[in-house]
XYZ file of C-alpha atoms in Angstrom:
661
model
C -81.141 -63.795 73.578
C -79.573 -60.356 74.065
C -77.360 -59.241 71.195
C -74.091 -58.061 72.258
C -73.323 -56.348 68.149
C -69.800 -55.237 69.521
C -68.701 -58.869 70.565
C -69.072 -59.967 66.335
C -67.446 -56.898 65.652
C -64.030 -58.546 67.750
C -64.378 -61.620 66.607
C -64.888 -60.566 62.831
C -62.151 -58.096 63.431
C -59.967 -60.326 65.150
C -60.591 -63.831 62.630
C -59.758 -61.586 59.774
C -56.583 -60.238 61.022
C -55.571 -64.430 61.897
C -54.373 -65.063 58.137
C -53.987 -61.965 56.873
C -50.954 -61.544 60.211
C -50.022 -65.337 58.060
C -49.741 -64.184 55.040
C -47.808 -61.326 56.299
C -44.992 -63.465 58.362
C -45.104 -65.465 55.653
C -43.283 -62.776 53.277
C -41.303 -61.436 56.135
C -43.318 -58.585 56.899
C -44.043 -57.047 60.607
C -47.542 -57.622 62.082
C -48.386 -54.528 62.693
C -48.820 -53.692 58.771
C -50.807 -57.089 58.933
C -53.474 -55.184 61.247
C -53.074 -51.833 58.567
C -54.213 -54.136 55.838
C -56.721 -55.981 57.932
C -58.357 -52.994 58.660
C -58.520 -51.510 55.077
C -60.002 -55.214 54.332
C -63.073 -55.213 56.541
C -63.674 -51.102 56.767
C -66.370 -48.895 55.480
C -65.091 -48.300 52.465
C -64.137 -51.900 52.289
C -66.537 -54.848 53.238
C -67.977 -52.754 55.667
C -67.860 -55.792 57.972
C -67.760 -53.310 62.090
C -70.220 -51.164 62.683
C -69.554 -50.825 66.400
C -67.037 -48.590 64.890
C -66.782 -46.126 68.427
C -66.821 -49.213 70.869
C -64.180 -50.428 68.656
C -62.297 -46.727 68.812
C -62.367 -47.019 72.464
C -60.996 -50.133 73.028
C -58.018 -49.059 70.485
C -57.275 -46.360 73.061
C -57.107 -48.886 75.458
C -53.910 -50.351 73.557
C -52.329 -46.925 73.100
C -52.146 -46.665 76.956
C -51.458 -49.918 77.513
C -49.118 -49.181 74.804
C -47.052 -45.661 76.523
C -47.227 -48.252 79.418
C -44.764 -50.374 78.564
C -42.660 -47.820 76.801
C -42.794 -46.345 80.230
C -41.340 -49.559 82.073
C -39.447 -50.812 79.074
C -36.766 -47.200 79.839
C -33.947 -48.260 81.063
C -31.190 -45.641 82.214
C -28.864 -48.728 81.524
C -29.166 -49.017 77.985
C -29.818 -45.084 77.750
C -25.972 -44.707 78.401
C -24.993 -47.595 76.718
C -25.895 -45.800 72.879
C -26.494 -42.247 74.433
C -24.273 -40.004 72.009
C -26.887 -41.721 69.392
C -30.043 -41.544 71.583
C -28.675 -37.218 72.742
C -27.762 -36.137 69.785
C -28.676 -37.944 67.096
C -31.651 -38.057 68.076
C -31.636 -34.904 68.244
C -30.262 -34.155 64.978
C -32.598 -36.404 62.850
C -35.702 -34.974 64.587
C -34.917 -31.481 64.036
C -33.369 -31.263 60.629
C -36.557 -33.598 59.234
C -39.290 -30.783 61.286
C -37.097 -27.877 59.425
C -37.433 -29.686 55.888
C -40.961 -30.936 56.048
C -42.483 -27.762 57.851
C -40.000 -25.552 55.219
C -41.584 -27.543 52.583
C -44.966 -27.910 53.470
C -44.944 -24.301 53.720
C -44.168 -23.670 50.300
C -47.284 -25.686 49.074
C -49.574 -23.143 51.289
C -49.865 -25.329 53.993
C -50.545 -23.043 57.928
C -47.785 -23.130 59.978
C -49.602 -24.682 62.470
C -50.290 -27.385 59.458
C -46.298 -27.377 58.745
C -45.357 -27.863 62.378
C -48.424 -31.065 62.298
C -46.641 -32.484 59.438
C -43.398 -31.626 60.684
C -44.316 -34.041 63.850
C -45.793 -36.653 62.314
C -43.664 -37.802 59.612
C -39.785 -37.044 61.599
C -41.111 -40.349 63.559
C -40.385 -43.753 62.223
C -41.231 -47.198 63.157
C -39.781 -48.725 66.113
C -40.845 -52.005 65.913
C -40.675 -52.334 62.594
C -37.344 -51.740 61.289
C -36.030 -53.590 64.922
C -38.338 -56.791 64.154
C -36.487 -56.013 60.603
C -33.015 -55.840 61.946
C -33.769 -59.200 63.887
C -34.684 -61.155 61.563
C -31.574 -60.469 59.068
C -29.310 -60.953 63.027
C -28.283 -57.501 62.825
C -29.730 -56.060 66.052
C -25.742 -55.626 67.129
C -24.523 -53.805 63.912
C -23.760 -49.922 64.039
C -26.410 -49.499 61.503
C -28.638 -51.072 64.307
C -27.193 -49.711 67.187
C -27.804 -45.719 65.293
C -31.529 -46.238 64.732
C -32.089 -47.852 68.249
C -31.089 -44.497 69.750
C -32.773 -42.741 67.261
C -35.444 -44.836 67.461
C -35.602 -44.411 70.962
C -35.375 -40.732 71.460
C -38.534 -40.599 69.009
C -40.777 -42.359 71.364
C -40.335 -39.566 73.586
C -40.320 -37.354 71.302
C -43.998 -38.260 71.292
C -44.763 -37.310 74.966
C -44.299 -33.471 73.926
C -45.460 -33.423 70.484
C -48.921 -34.442 72.009
C -49.252 -32.013 74.576
C -49.020 -29.191 72.050
C -51.210 -30.204 70.095
C -54.484 -28.596 71.760
C -52.248 -25.688 71.169
C -51.867 -26.504 67.494
C -55.562 -27.042 67.196
C -56.231 -23.171 68.774
C -55.641 -21.469 65.692
C -56.602 -18.150 67.793
C -54.426 -18.312 70.571
C -51.711 -20.208 68.508
C -48.676 -18.200 68.098
C -44.442 -19.225 70.113
C -45.801 -18.310 73.267
C -48.783 -20.180 73.845
C -46.958 -23.373 73.008
C -44.090 -22.606 75.723
C -46.898 -21.792 77.946
C -48.336 -24.749 77.043
C -45.259 -26.885 77.202
C -45.191 -24.782 80.861
C -48.344 -26.093 82.550
C -48.471 -29.253 80.868
C -44.681 -29.877 83.074
C -46.032 -28.543 85.612
C -49.299 -30.890 85.739
C -47.634 -33.798 85.139
C -44.808 -33.485 87.419
C -47.863 -32.663 90.186
C -48.912 -36.383 88.840
C -45.615 -37.566 89.347
C -44.447 -35.830 92.098
C -47.854 -37.567 94.102
C -48.199 -41.051 92.084
C -44.386 -41.672 92.842
C -45.297 -41.625 96.398
C -48.454 -43.621 96.363
C -47.752 -46.357 93.771
C -44.679 -47.541 95.302
C -46.325 -47.985 98.609
C -49.763 -49.782 97.408
C -47.346 -52.433 94.860
C -45.481 -52.756 98.717
C -48.857 -54.051 100.233
C -50.342 -55.327 96.583
C -47.483 -58.254 96.805
C -47.611 -59.797 100.211
C -50.992 -61.194 99.321
C -48.372 -63.495 96.760
C -51.799 -63.568 94.257
C -51.045 -63.194 91.043
C -54.767 -62.014 89.968
C -54.708 -59.833 92.402
C -51.632 -58.564 91.634
C -52.660 -57.960 87.684
C -55.615 -56.296 88.398
C -53.814 -53.793 91.126
C -50.905 -52.552 88.018
C -54.339 -52.694 85.242
C -56.001 -50.513 87.673
C -52.881 -48.037 88.254
C -52.125 -47.828 84.554
C -56.184 -46.917 84.255
C -56.358 -44.501 86.505
C -53.392 -42.431 85.666
C -54.497 -42.460 82.437
C -57.512 -41.406 83.334
C -56.106 -38.441 85.831
C -54.120 -37.064 83.091
C -57.269 -37.125 80.839
C -58.943 -34.997 83.286
C -56.339 -32.257 84.365
C -56.364 -31.530 80.350
C -53.601 -34.180 78.830
C -54.454 -37.317 76.851
C -54.702 -40.549 78.297
C -51.746 -41.929 76.251
C -49.762 -39.832 78.455
C -50.842 -40.850 81.757
C -50.186 -44.673 81.152
C -46.655 -43.657 79.936
C -46.634 -41.632 83.598
C -47.153 -44.825 85.448
C -45.056 -47.195 83.274
C -42.221 -45.003 83.912
C -42.943 -44.762 87.775
C -43.179 -48.723 87.812
C -39.983 -48.960 85.989
C -37.841 -48.340 88.700
C -40.072 -50.870 90.463
C -38.514 -54.996 91.509
C -41.392 -56.319 89.399
C -40.950 -54.209 86.478
C -40.101 -57.322 84.632
C -42.858 -59.392 86.614
C -45.322 -56.279 85.327
C -44.282 -56.939 81.094
C -45.290 -60.181 81.661
C -49.047 -59.446 83.174
C -50.039 -56.787 80.570
C -47.873 -57.873 77.518
C -51.015 -60.200 76.673
C -53.860 -57.208 77.244
C -51.476 -54.564 74.994
C -51.030 -57.077 72.669
C -54.576 -57.912 71.574
C -55.799 -53.794 72.106
C -52.992 -52.751 70.469
C -53.924 -54.993 67.251
C -57.147 -53.895 68.189
C -55.466 -50.056 67.766
C -53.585 -50.792 64.805
C -57.088 -52.238 62.884
C -59.166 -49.143 63.526
C -56.951 -47.424 62.497
C -56.576 -49.034 58.969
C -60.638 -48.752 58.821
C -60.629 -45.462 58.240
C -58.627 -45.941 54.964
C -60.883 -44.824 52.211
C -60.088 -47.440 49.568
C -62.074 -44.412 46.726
C -60.769 -41.692 48.047
C -57.155 -43.404 47.189
C -58.091 -44.738 44.415
C -58.640 -41.316 42.851
C -55.226 -40.031 44.103
C -53.439 -42.754 43.617
C -50.595 -40.478 41.635
C -50.657 -37.918 44.362
C -50.398 -40.232 46.887
C -47.299 -42.198 45.836
C -44.962 -38.583 44.872
C -45.820 -37.285 47.969
C -45.028 -40.678 49.734
C -41.655 -40.762 47.478
C -40.754 -37.511 49.124
C -41.198 -38.049 52.386
C -38.978 -41.909 52.035
C -36.834 -38.803 49.969
C -36.922 -36.370 52.999
C -36.650 -39.222 55.636
C -33.525 -41.092 54.052
C -31.478 -37.505 53.317
C -31.662 -36.579 56.442
C -31.581 -39.840 58.126
C -28.470 -40.383 56.291
C -26.866 -37.071 57.380
C -28.029 -37.808 61.223
C -25.019 -40.365 61.360
C -22.963 -38.983 58.701
C -22.249 -36.252 60.908
C -22.233 -38.692 63.492
C -19.177 -39.176 62.062
C -19.803 -42.958 60.582
C -18.759 -43.705 56.452
C -21.105 -43.025 54.086
C -22.243 -46.984 54.378
C -23.215 -47.531 57.757
C -25.510 -43.436 57.071
C -27.207 -44.769 54.242
C -28.226 -48.000 55.210
C -29.165 -46.707 58.504
C -30.930 -43.400 56.827
C -33.084 -46.240 54.351
C -33.726 -47.988 58.310
C -35.568 -45.233 59.193
C -36.854 -43.953 56.069
C -40.476 -44.522 57.053
C -43.786 -43.341 58.386
C -44.199 -44.285 62.330
C -46.713 -46.551 64.734
C -46.922 -43.230 67.413
C -47.909 -41.157 63.741
C -50.893 -42.912 63.846
C -51.497 -41.544 67.684
C -50.770 -37.704 66.561
C -52.609 -38.101 63.398
C -56.084 -39.282 65.618
C -55.411 -36.802 67.581
C -54.856 -33.838 65.008
C -58.768 -34.653 64.001
C -60.062 -34.490 67.081
C -58.865 -30.723 67.783
C -59.307 -29.890 63.779
C -55.708 -29.171 62.655
C -55.459 -31.199 59.474
C -58.663 -31.503 56.705
C -60.309 -34.957 56.202
C -58.771 -35.007 53.261
C -55.614 -34.138 54.204
C -56.376 -36.667 57.450
C -56.570 -39.489 54.085
C -53.178 -38.456 52.536
C -51.049 -39.031 55.308
C -52.908 -42.411 56.804
C -52.628 -43.567 52.974
C -48.607 -41.611 53.311
C -48.019 -43.467 56.496
C -49.614 -47.449 55.009
C -46.898 -47.450 52.453
C -44.046 -46.250 53.919
C -44.465 -48.735 56.752
C -45.182 -51.035 53.542
C -42.015 -51.208 52.097
C -39.918 -50.838 54.847
C -39.316 -54.149 55.208
C -38.185 -55.152 52.297
C -36.048 -51.342 51.170
C -33.949 -52.692 55.204
C -33.673 -56.199 52.950
C -32.253 -54.545 49.753
C -30.973 -51.917 51.051
C -26.730 -53.207 52.385
C -26.519 -55.268 49.246
C -27.546 -52.707 46.703
C -25.345 -49.603 48.041
C -22.323 -52.194 47.815
C -22.636 -51.475 44.202
C -23.194 -47.977 44.084
C -19.581 -47.363 43.303
C -19.521 -43.336 44.199
C -20.105 -44.521 48.147
C -15.986 -45.165 48.541
C -15.782 -41.361 47.729
C -17.832 -40.124 50.819
C -16.474 -40.864 53.727
C -16.315 -38.267 56.890
C -13.222 -37.162 58.247
C -10.920 -40.380 57.188
C -8.013 -40.503 58.289
C -4.717 -39.892 55.752
C -2.493 -42.668 55.036
C 0.574 -42.854 53.957
C 0.164 -45.649 51.777
C 4.316 -46.326 51.193
C 4.916 -46.445 54.726
C 2.504 -48.950 54.863
C 3.613 -51.419 52.322
C 6.950 -51.272 53.720
C 6.696 -51.698 57.382
C 4.118 -54.059 57.358
C 4.369 -57.689 57.859
C 2.981 -61.346 58.771
C 0.819 -59.429 60.658
C -2.895 -59.813 62.315
C -5.012 -57.246 61.470
C -8.539 -57.531 63.882
C -11.882 -56.017 62.326
C -13.818 -54.387 65.662
C -11.949 -53.051 68.620
C -15.274 -54.346 70.953
C -14.820 -56.696 74.269
C -13.530 -59.952 71.242
C -11.362 -57.706 69.353
C -9.185 -55.887 73.185
C -9.290 -59.111 74.256
C -6.801 -60.672 71.127
C -4.501 -57.401 71.001
C -3.619 -57.030 74.302
C -3.140 -60.973 73.764
C -0.896 -60.141 70.892
C 1.065 -57.279 72.645
C 2.382 -59.308 75.213
C 3.207 -62.175 72.844
C 5.162 -59.878 70.883
C 3.144 -60.475 67.267
C 2.356 -56.699 65.319
C -1.319 -56.367 64.419
C -2.971 -53.060 63.315
C -6.822 -52.889 64.495
C -9.528 -51.571 62.089
C -12.822 -49.875 63.518
C -16.050 -48.028 62.980
C -16.674 -46.039 65.470
C -14.309 -42.867 65.691
C -15.027 -42.158 69.502
C -13.317 -45.862 70.504
C -10.665 -45.492 67.619
C -9.940 -41.745 69.464
C -9.711 -43.284 73.104
C -7.602 -46.419 72.319
C -5.352 -44.312 70.261
C -4.733 -42.229 73.113
C -4.396 -45.675 74.829
C -1.642 -46.022 72.566
C -3.337 -49.071 70.380
C -2.630 -48.925 66.653
C -6.170 -48.566 65.806
C -6.948 -46.701 62.353
C -10.848 -45.203 61.754
C -12.577 -47.007 58.436
C -14.607 -49.590 56.885
C -13.111 -53.048 56.733
C -15.554 -53.159 53.679
C -13.442 -50.449 51.431
C -11.078 -53.237 49.646
C -8.671 -50.261 49.342
C -8.299 -49.623 53.320
C -7.868 -53.250 53.544
C -4.495 -53.215 51.520
C -3.201 -49.881 53.297
C -3.684 -51.968 56.259
C -0.528 -54.251 54.154
C -3.750 -57.126 53.483
C -1.068 -58.526 51.362
C 1.733 -59.368 53.137
C -0.864 -60.364 56.605
C -0.518 -63.725 58.288
C -3.868 -63.016 59.737
C -7.004 -61.335 59.672
C -9.865 -61.360 62.161
C -13.725 -60.793 62.396
C -14.978 -59.530 65.573
C -17.864 -57.522 64.289
C -21.551 -57.864 65.010
C -22.168 -57.106 61.515
C -23.015 -59.624 59.468
C -23.216 -58.252 55.374
C -20.875 -56.060 56.088
C -18.428 -59.897 57.648
C -19.117 -60.861 54.817
C -17.831 -58.630 52.713
C -14.430 -57.652 53.894
C -14.339 -62.131 53.854
C -14.728 -62.241 50.248
C -12.696 -58.643 49.483
C -9.663 -60.379 52.036
C -9.373 -63.837 50.507
C -9.765 -62.048 47.186
C -7.459 -59.886 47.690
C -4.493 -62.416 50.198
C -5.035 -65.448 48.587
C -3.115 -67.365 51.275
C -3.939 -65.172 54.564
C -5.772 -66.622 57.581
C -9.259 -65.821 58.363
C -10.833 -66.388 61.104
C -14.401 -64.399 61.628
C -16.790 -64.577 64.963
C -20.199 -64.172 63.928
C -23.015 -64.949 65.926
C -25.773 -66.912 64.410
C -25.397 -70.711 62.994
C -26.820 -69.661 59.317
C -23.501 -67.035 58.921
C -20.988 -70.740 59.121
C -21.309 -72.379 55.991
C -21.731 -69.267 53.774
C -18.918 -67.591 55.572
C -16.864 -70.410 54.232
C -17.636 -70.765 51.187
C -16.778 -66.962 50.901
C -13.397 -67.933 51.852
C -12.936 -68.443 55.704
C -11.035 -70.605 57.286
C -12.633 -70.591 60.690
C -16.090 -69.485 61.480
C -16.451 -69.581 65.638
C -20.101 -69.268 66.679
C -21.085 -67.759 69.348
C -24.159 -69.029 69.964
C -23.016 -72.358 70.267
C -19.770 -71.680 72.346
C -22.450 -70.354 74.958
C -24.221 -73.202 73.964
C -21.150 -75.581 74.266
C -20.338 -73.404 78.059
C -23.693 -74.240 79.145
C -23.765 -77.970 78.455
C -20.313 -78.042 79.650
C -21.149 -76.664 83.549
C -24.259 -78.659 83.268
C -22.262 -82.503 82.794
C -19.886 -80.921 85.940
C -22.432 -80.753 87.587
C -23.618 -84.634 87.374
C -20.344 -84.803 87.863
C -18.857 -85.453 84.993
C -14.889 -85.620 84.685
C -13.256 -82.875 82.720
C -11.696 -85.361 79.980
C -15.477 -87.007 79.281
C -16.443 -83.899 79.027
C -13.740 -82.118 76.940
C -14.170 -84.952 74.066
C -17.361 -84.655 73.790
C -16.678 -80.806 72.851
C -13.749 -81.892 70.769
C -16.155 -84.266 68.684
C -18.765 -81.902 68.343
C -16.376 -79.605 66.966
C -14.562 -81.946 64.510
C -18.313 -82.228 63.455
C -18.363 -78.550 62.591
C -21.534 -77.763 65.226
C -23.645 -80.487 62.908
C -25.072 -81.958 66.777
C -27.023 -78.037 67.382
C -27.313 -77.629 63.727
C -30.090 -80.407 64.595
C -27.579 -83.283 62.059
C -27.092 -86.299 63.653
C -23.290 -87.328 64.512
C -21.623 -90.008 62.867
C -22.252 -93.617 64.717
C -18.450 -94.483 64.979
C -18.614 -90.736 66.912
C -21.266 -91.730 68.826
C -19.785 -94.749 69.986
C -16.644 -93.065 71.022
C -18.481 -90.795 73.274
C -20.069 -93.834 75.115
C -16.861 -95.630 74.556
C -15.874 -92.902 76.937
C -18.408 -92.466 79.027
C -17.429 -96.735 79.982
C -13.471 -96.171 80.342
C -12.695 -95.774 84.019
C -12.942 -93.059 85.617
C -11.211 -91.170 88.476
C -13.441 -89.400 91.146
C -13.061 -86.901 94.608
C -14.948 -86.240 97.179
C -14.412 -84.385 100.397
C -16.619 -85.944 103.899
C -18.612 -83.790 105.414
C -19.626 -84.944 108.518
C -23.112 -84.947 106.736
C -22.708 -87.201 104.570
C -23.194 -90.793 105.120
C -19.417 -91.736 104.916
C -18.007 -90.268 107.971
C -17.867 -92.134 110.759
C -17.819 -95.411 108.437
C -14.867 -98.327 108.032
C -15.197 -99.859 104.571
C -16.643 -102.632 105.500
C -20.054 -100.591 106.992
C -19.737 -97.394 103.294
C -19.853 -100.914 101.314
C -19.483 -98.560 98.433
C -18.716 -100.784 96.110
C -21.285 -103.319 96.453
C -23.856 -100.708 96.461
C -21.916 -98.667 93.309
C -19.290 -100.392 92.188
C -16.831 -97.491 92.667
C -13.606 -98.615 94.226
C -12.111 -96.437 97.040
C -8.418 -96.227 95.379
C -7.349 -93.911 98.286
C -8.080 -91.406 101.300
C -6.430 -88.308 101.521
C -6.252 -86.806 104.729
C -4.347 -84.069 106.614
C -2.399 -84.370 102.770
C -0.937 -87.924 103.185
C -2.604 -90.457 101.879
C -3.344 -94.075 102.615
C -3.928 -96.209 99.432
C -5.577 -98.764 98.996
C -7.525 -98.640 102.231
C -8.642 -101.968 103.806
C -12.063 -103.076 105.196
C -11.252 -101.760 109.565
C -10.781 -98.535 107.818
C -12.833 -95.714 109.657
C -13.671 -92.498 107.441
C -13.987 -89.047 109.222
C -14.917 -85.702 108.147
C -12.237 -84.157 105.870
C -11.028 -86.779 104.242
C -10.406 -86.953 100.460
C -12.137 -90.124 98.626
C -10.113 -91.108 95.466
C -12.792 -92.889 93.386
C -12.621 -95.605 90.708
C -14.988 -96.376 88.449
C -16.977 -95.403 85.115
C -19.298 -92.637 84.880
C -22.857 -94.378 85.688
C -21.420 -95.819 88.666
C -19.486 -92.285 89.829
C -22.692 -90.904 89.263
C -24.926 -93.266 91.784
C -22.318 -92.672 94.414
C -21.585 -89.255 94.334
C -25.538 -89.189 94.581
C -24.445 -91.732 97.841
C -22.395 -90.261 99.444
C -24.297 -86.512 99.435
C -26.681 -87.829 101.303
C -27.510 -86.650 104.770
C -26.567 -89.767 107.346
C -29.814 -90.063 108.968
């Protein structure tokens, strides 16, 4: 029987990753970290279970191509527009400041300029996968710090391409110079532009022809061919395989089939990417790590500190409060997954020594391992940090005495998004006095020009709430998407004014009970209000009358959304719904020419015997004919007024909507 070592290695590799990934999931550590740990355990310096390392490395290269391909596919101009300030300004500042700091420190320790620049590239990138997954798990994806981090992370991902283009130049010490860097960027840019230009016209033509076959297998094979073919083409002109994958994804991102392509490629990408990260973990030398543990830990601490300081400084320069800046800085304080791609290329181009390779690999692994815990604990830790309250950029001055005199019986709106704007407009029209507190300096500036009573600041700061007159305010409304800030704000508001009515909009179910305990009077879960709207629309499609729908909605709200939280309604409430559904109700039906009712009289239609529904009136040309007799002829355009139970009405509607035979 033929022996296939690669197949055996793949089985070991994937089998070992499953229990470790499950453990990581239990500990709420991202899967990437689990794959890296798997590689360390089964690698040559530990259990040495893998023998065909070269073949595994080939598979990992394909994984990187697919990773860049999906990133290219997911790039959206609309997404850029939403966070363009964070992406362009924030991303540029973070990359620039971090690179400068790392290069200066590396040069001070005696490294060459080539090595220093490479270290800057390697350390300046953060982990998009780990950071966004951590925010998602905490329900903070729409919070200010998550929005800022997303913009910066996207910019970092975009910078991977020019960084990869520069690595061959960094790997040639005899020709290395600023001129050579610019020349490389220019030549690479022209090569990439030529490939984009050629494939921009060819790929859509090919895709249009393939789609005509309406065959999923042909479609998938063609997409893989485009991805790997473009990667092979870029490799032939001296660029990396990964850049080719990125170009193919970028071209297809504007295609009408981009979402289908992502769904087809995603399973393949996930498998190959897992192989990539496991292969990276296999390169870690446990013996080296144990011998150099103290230096590795010290350098890891230094890297985290550099990234935290300059990540926070970037957000601070964007004029956000210190709390948001520091939370974002902690989120970005790790080395990213694309750094491993740079590391592998850097080794191939002989930019770094084997020992430095091991240092960087160990440091990256440790920073990624600790990131989920840092993100989880950071907000609570920063809340207890009192000096934080004294650090805030460009915060407006408030005349405390004036506010104390003039503010009473008003509403405080926290957040000026869609909900905040709608509430402010209604309050203005009804003549109720209100003040707005917003964390985004640009929104504050724009709203002030529109005449809104808006102030810049962080709702978690008690002294700021006091200056807005919370002690004499009647209502405070939290309409922001930062769960941790909402919790602290609710607690502070209740402590400052025991009688104030606190209304909170939250996105998630898990927040409801905790917010009530902290002092909120009313918590409106966005997620479940959406669910109510959805089931209301569904019931309407089944011709269930509005009063029945409203009854069910009221019962659900009365029970505190317990129906949606897995708890049953009380028996008497279920009885109320059933009783309501059995009541005699009215409904109307417009008869069209295709309806079986058109052209028939009441005896021929025989609706009562067939469904139990009574036609109590017929409206024709604005005139009502009540209690129509047996011989009454129904014509197209008549409106039938029907009486019956919910089930009877539903049956009648089905019969009346069937086309006449």
